[in-house]
C-alpha positions as a Python dict, from the first residue, in 0.01 Angstrom:
ca = {
    (1, 'M'): (0, 0, 0),
    (2, 'R'): (-102, -348, -114),
    (3, 'A'): (-467, -251, -103),
    (4, 'M'): (-401, 46, -325),
    (5, 'L'): (-212, -168, -580),
    (6, 'R'): (-494, -420, -578),
    (7, 'R'): (-744, -142, -645),
    (8, 'L'): (-533, -4, -932),
    (9, 'R'): (-500, -347, -1090),
    (10, 'H'): (-877, -391, -1108),
    (11, 'D'): (-956, -27, -1196),
    (12, 'V'): (-1072, -2, -1562),
    (13, 'R'): (-1145, 370, -1569),
    (14, 'G'): (-947, 539, -1850),
    (15, 'A'): (-889, 215, -2045),
    (16, 'T'): (-1094, 353, -2335),
    (17, 'I'): (-870, 657, -2365),
    (18, 'L'): (-563, 438, -2379),
    (19, 'E'): (-718, 215, -2647),
    (20, 'F'): (-822, 522, -2845),
    (21, 'A'): (-468, 662, -2824),
    (22, 'L'): (-333, 337, -2970),
    (23, 'V'): (-591, 295, -3247),
    (24, 'A'): (-658, 657, -3354),
    (25, 'P'): (-326, 727, -3533),
    (26, 'V'): (-355, 408, -3740),
    (27, 'V'): (-716, 479, -3836),
    (28, 'L'): (-635, 843, -3916),
    (29, 'L'): (-340, 743, -4134),
    (30, 'L'): (-554, 489, -4322),
    (31, 'L'): (-830, 745, -4370),
    (32, 'L'): (-587, 1010, -4501),
    (33, 'G'): (-423, 754, -4729),
    (34, 'L'): (-759, 654, -4873),
    (35, 'M'): (-850, 1018, -4933),
    (36, 'D'): (-514, 1082, -5103),
    (37, 'L'): (-555, 775, -5325),
    (38, 'S'): (-910, 882, -5417),
    (39, 'Y'): (-787, 1230, -5511),
    (40, 'R'): (-512, 1087, -5731),
    (41, 'L'): (-757, 856, -5908),
    (42, 'Y'): (-999, 1146, -5960),
    (43, 'V'): (-726, 1365, -6117),
    (44, 'Q'): (-613, 1073, -6336),
    (45, 'S'): (-966, 1009, -6464),
    (46, 'I'): (-1025, 1379, -6539),
    (47, 'L'): (-690, 1391, -6723),
    (48, 'A'): (-771, 1078, -6927),
    (49, 'G'): (-1110, 1217, -7029),
    (50, 'A'): (-966, 1557, -7121),
    (51, 'V'): (-689, 1395, -7328),
    (52, 'Q'): (-942, 1178, -7514),
    (53, 'R'): (-1152, 1485, -7596),
    (54, 'A'): (-844, 1684, -7700),
    (55, 'G'): (-728, 1401, -7925),
    (56, 'R'): (-1064, 1392, -8101),
    (57, 'L'): (-1061, 1770, -8152),
    (58, 'A'): (-704, 1765, -8284),
    (59, 'S'): (-787, 1493, -8539),
    (60, 'L'): (-1027, 1726, -8723),
    (61, 'E'): (-913, 1927, -9024),
    (62, 'T'): (-908, 2243, -8809),
    (63, 'G'): (-717, 2068, -8528),
    (64, 'P'): (-354, 2135, -8627),
    (65, 'A'): (-418, 2511, -8625),
    (66, 'A'): (-568, 2497, -8274),
    (67, 'L'): (-325, 2268, -8088),
    (68, 'N'): (-227, 2533, -7830),
    (69, 'N'): (-594, 2600, -7750),
    (70, 'I'): (-663, 2227, -7727),
    (71, 'D'): (-373, 2175, -7485),
    (72, 'S'): (-491, 2477, -7283),
    (73, 'A'): (-836, 2320, -7250),
    (74, 'V'): (-680, 2001, -7107),
    (75, 'V'): (-471, 2204, -6863),
    (76, 'G'): (-780, 2408, -6767),
    (77, 'S'): (-966, 2089, -6679),
    (78, 'I'): (-682, 1982, -6452),
    (79, 'T'): (-601, 2314, -6284),
    (80, 'A'): (-965, 2342, -6177),
    (81, 'I'): (-912, 2040, -5949),
    (82, 'A'): (-531, 2046, -5904),
    (83, 'P'): (-418, 2408, -5869),
    (84, 'G'): (-51, 2466, -5935),
    (85, 'A'): (-23, 2185, -6190),
    (86, 'T'): (249, 2203, -6453),
    (87, 'W'): (219, 2018, -6780),
    (88, 'Q'): (403, 1884, -7081),
    (89, 'S'): (239, 1753, -7396),
    (90, 'S'): (378, 1566, -7694),
    (91, 'R'): (242, 1450, -8025),
    (92, 'K'): (398, 1196, -8257),
    (93, 'S'): (250, 1115, -8596),
    (94, 'F'): (282, 789, -8786),
    (95, 'G'): (165, 682, -9131),
    (96, 'D'): (-66, 423, -8972),
    (97, 'Y'): (-114, 215, -8656),
    (98, 'S'): (124, -59, -8766),
    (99, 'K'): (416, 186, -8771),
    (100, 'I'): (392, 272, -8400),
    (101, 'G'): (696, 113, -8242),
    (102, 'P'): (1054, 53, -8353),
    (103, 'E'): (1127, 11, -8722),
    (104, 'R'): (1138, -357, -8812),
    (105, 'F'): (1477, -512, -8879),
    (106, 'N'): (1618, -849, -8978),
    (107, 'D'): (1784, -976, -8659),
    (108, 'A'): (2044, -1198, -8828),
    (109, 'N'): (2229, -1294, -8508),
    (110, 'N'): (1911, -1324, -8293),
    (111, 'N'): (2040, -1095, -8017),
    (112, 'G'): (1724, -882, -8008),
    (113, 'V'): (1918, -563, -8089),
    (114, 'R'): (1957, -397, -8427),
    (115, 'D'): (2324, -412, -8524),
    (116, 'S'): (2473, -176, -8784),
    (117, 'D'): (2504, -450, -9050),
    (118, 'E'): (2139, -565, -9028),
    (119, 'C'): (1873, -462, -9279),
    (120, 'Y'): (1575, -255, -9161),
    (121, 'S'): (1254, -113, -9298),
    (122, 'D'): (1273, 268, -9308),
    (123, 'V'): (910, 366, -9243),
    (124, 'N'): (965, 739, -9187),
    (125, 'G'): (1196, 809, -9481),
    (126, 'N'): (1494, 949, -9288),
    (127, 'S'): (1741, 679, -9410),
    (128, 'R'): (1837, 565, -9060),
    (129, 'W'): (1697, 307, -8817),
    (130, 'D'): (1479, 456, -8542),
    (131, 'A'): (1355, 299, -8220),
    (132, 'D'): (1078, 562, -8238),
    (133, 'P'): (1000, 640, -8605),
    (134, 'G'): (727, 892, -8525),
    (135, 'R'): (743, 1246, -8656),
    (136, 'T'): (695, 1523, -8401),
    (137, 'G'): (361, 1701, -8437),
    (138, 'Q'): (3, 1633, -8539),
    (139, 'G'): (90, 1503, -8885),
    (140, 'G'): (-141, 1529, -9181),
    (141, 'A'): (-458, 1377, -9316),
    (142, 'S'): (-515, 1011, -9220),
    (143, 'D'): (-199, 998, -9006),
    (144, 'T'): (-214, 817, -8674),
    (145, 'V'): (-124, 1041, -8380),
    (146, 'L'): (4, 938, -8038),
    (147, 'Y'): (-91, 1223, -7802),
    (148, 'T'): (52, 1226, -7448),
    (149, 'M'): (-9, 1475, -7167),
    (150, 'T'): (193, 1460, -6845),
    (151, 'I'): (101, 1677, -6549),
    (152, 'T'): (279, 1733, -6220),
    (153, 'Y'): (76, 1869, -5931),
    (154, 'P'): (118, 1912, -5555),
    (155, 'S'): (-51, 1666, -5324),
    (156, 'I'): (-332, 1807, -5111),
    (157, 'L'): (-246, 1579, -4818),
    (158, 'P'): (99, 1531, -4660),
    (159, 'I'): (81, 1151, -4670),
    (160, 'A'): (402, 1119, -4874),
    (161, 'Y'): (600, 1301, -4607),
    (162, 'F'): (516, 1029, -4354),
    (163, 'F'): (694, 776, -4572),
    (164, 'G'): (978, 999, -4697),
    (165, 'G'): (828, 1066, -5040),
    (166, 'S'): (782, 1375, -5251),
    (167, 'N'): (489, 1615, -5229),
    (168, 'S'): (448, 1632, -5607),
    (169, 'I'): (246, 1378, -5801),
    (170, 'Q'): (283, 1297, -6169),
    (171, 'A'): (1, 1169, -6390),
    (172, 'T'): (14, 1077, -6758),
    (173, 'A'): (-259, 1007, -7011),
    (174, 'T'): (-214, 891, -7369),
    (175, 'T'): (-446, 844, -7661),
    (176, 'V'): (-395, 717, -8016),
    (177, 'L'): (-626, 854, -8283),
    (178, 'K'): (-631, 875, -8659),
    (179, 'N'): (-663, 1215, -8824),
    (180, 'Q'): (-965, 1256, -9045),
    (181, 'P'): (-908, 1199, -9417),
    (182, 'Y'): (-960, 1566, -9508),
    (183, 'S'): (-712, 1542, -9798),
    (184, 'T'): (-478, 1292, -9961),
    (185, 'Q'): (-240, 1137, -9713),
    (186, 'N'): (126, 1222, -9760),
    (187, 'A'): (230, 857, -9726),
    (188, 'I'): (588, 734, -9720),
    (189, 'T'): (650, 394, -9873),
    (190, 'P'): (880, 191, -9647),
    (191, 'V'): (1214, 107, -9805),
    (192, 'T'): (1440, -177, -9691),
    (193, 'I'): (1789, -48, -9623),
    (194, 'C'): (2096, -264, -9570),
    (195, 'T'): (2417, -91, -9465),
}
């Protein structure tokens, strides 16, 4: 019996299989994770390029009439590489770049929040303070447009399941472009309002 135990202790046959069994799952998981990350980056870069192109097309004089076709072209670019993707687009127009962001206000008590008794600059002409003063849609000539496309698509690899995550992935791309000056801009002069 002792001789047999001594032989087993020095026997190295099958050690490679044991090492492979320990290392293979880790290497496979890393490889699948890298492939999943590469796929996500690829979809994100295609989405960003398609949104940039769509924004340029929409800024032309003929753009506002073709917004559905422009959005469909972006979605077509994505569904070619991410079948089953759903999408949501939004456009906000502003008089110019400086008006993107909350309407400016005089923070009298320095609390960083606009209180009802503080004066503000009404840049969109609706007579109320807005954290987002953009108007929905493409806007008009010379307006600045913030175009955002968000897609949700299923993952091609089940990596998220290993870590308790979801199988759907969300990607967003945004571009800011100025519409061409194809006519006179319908500009709103900011008014300071104190209530």
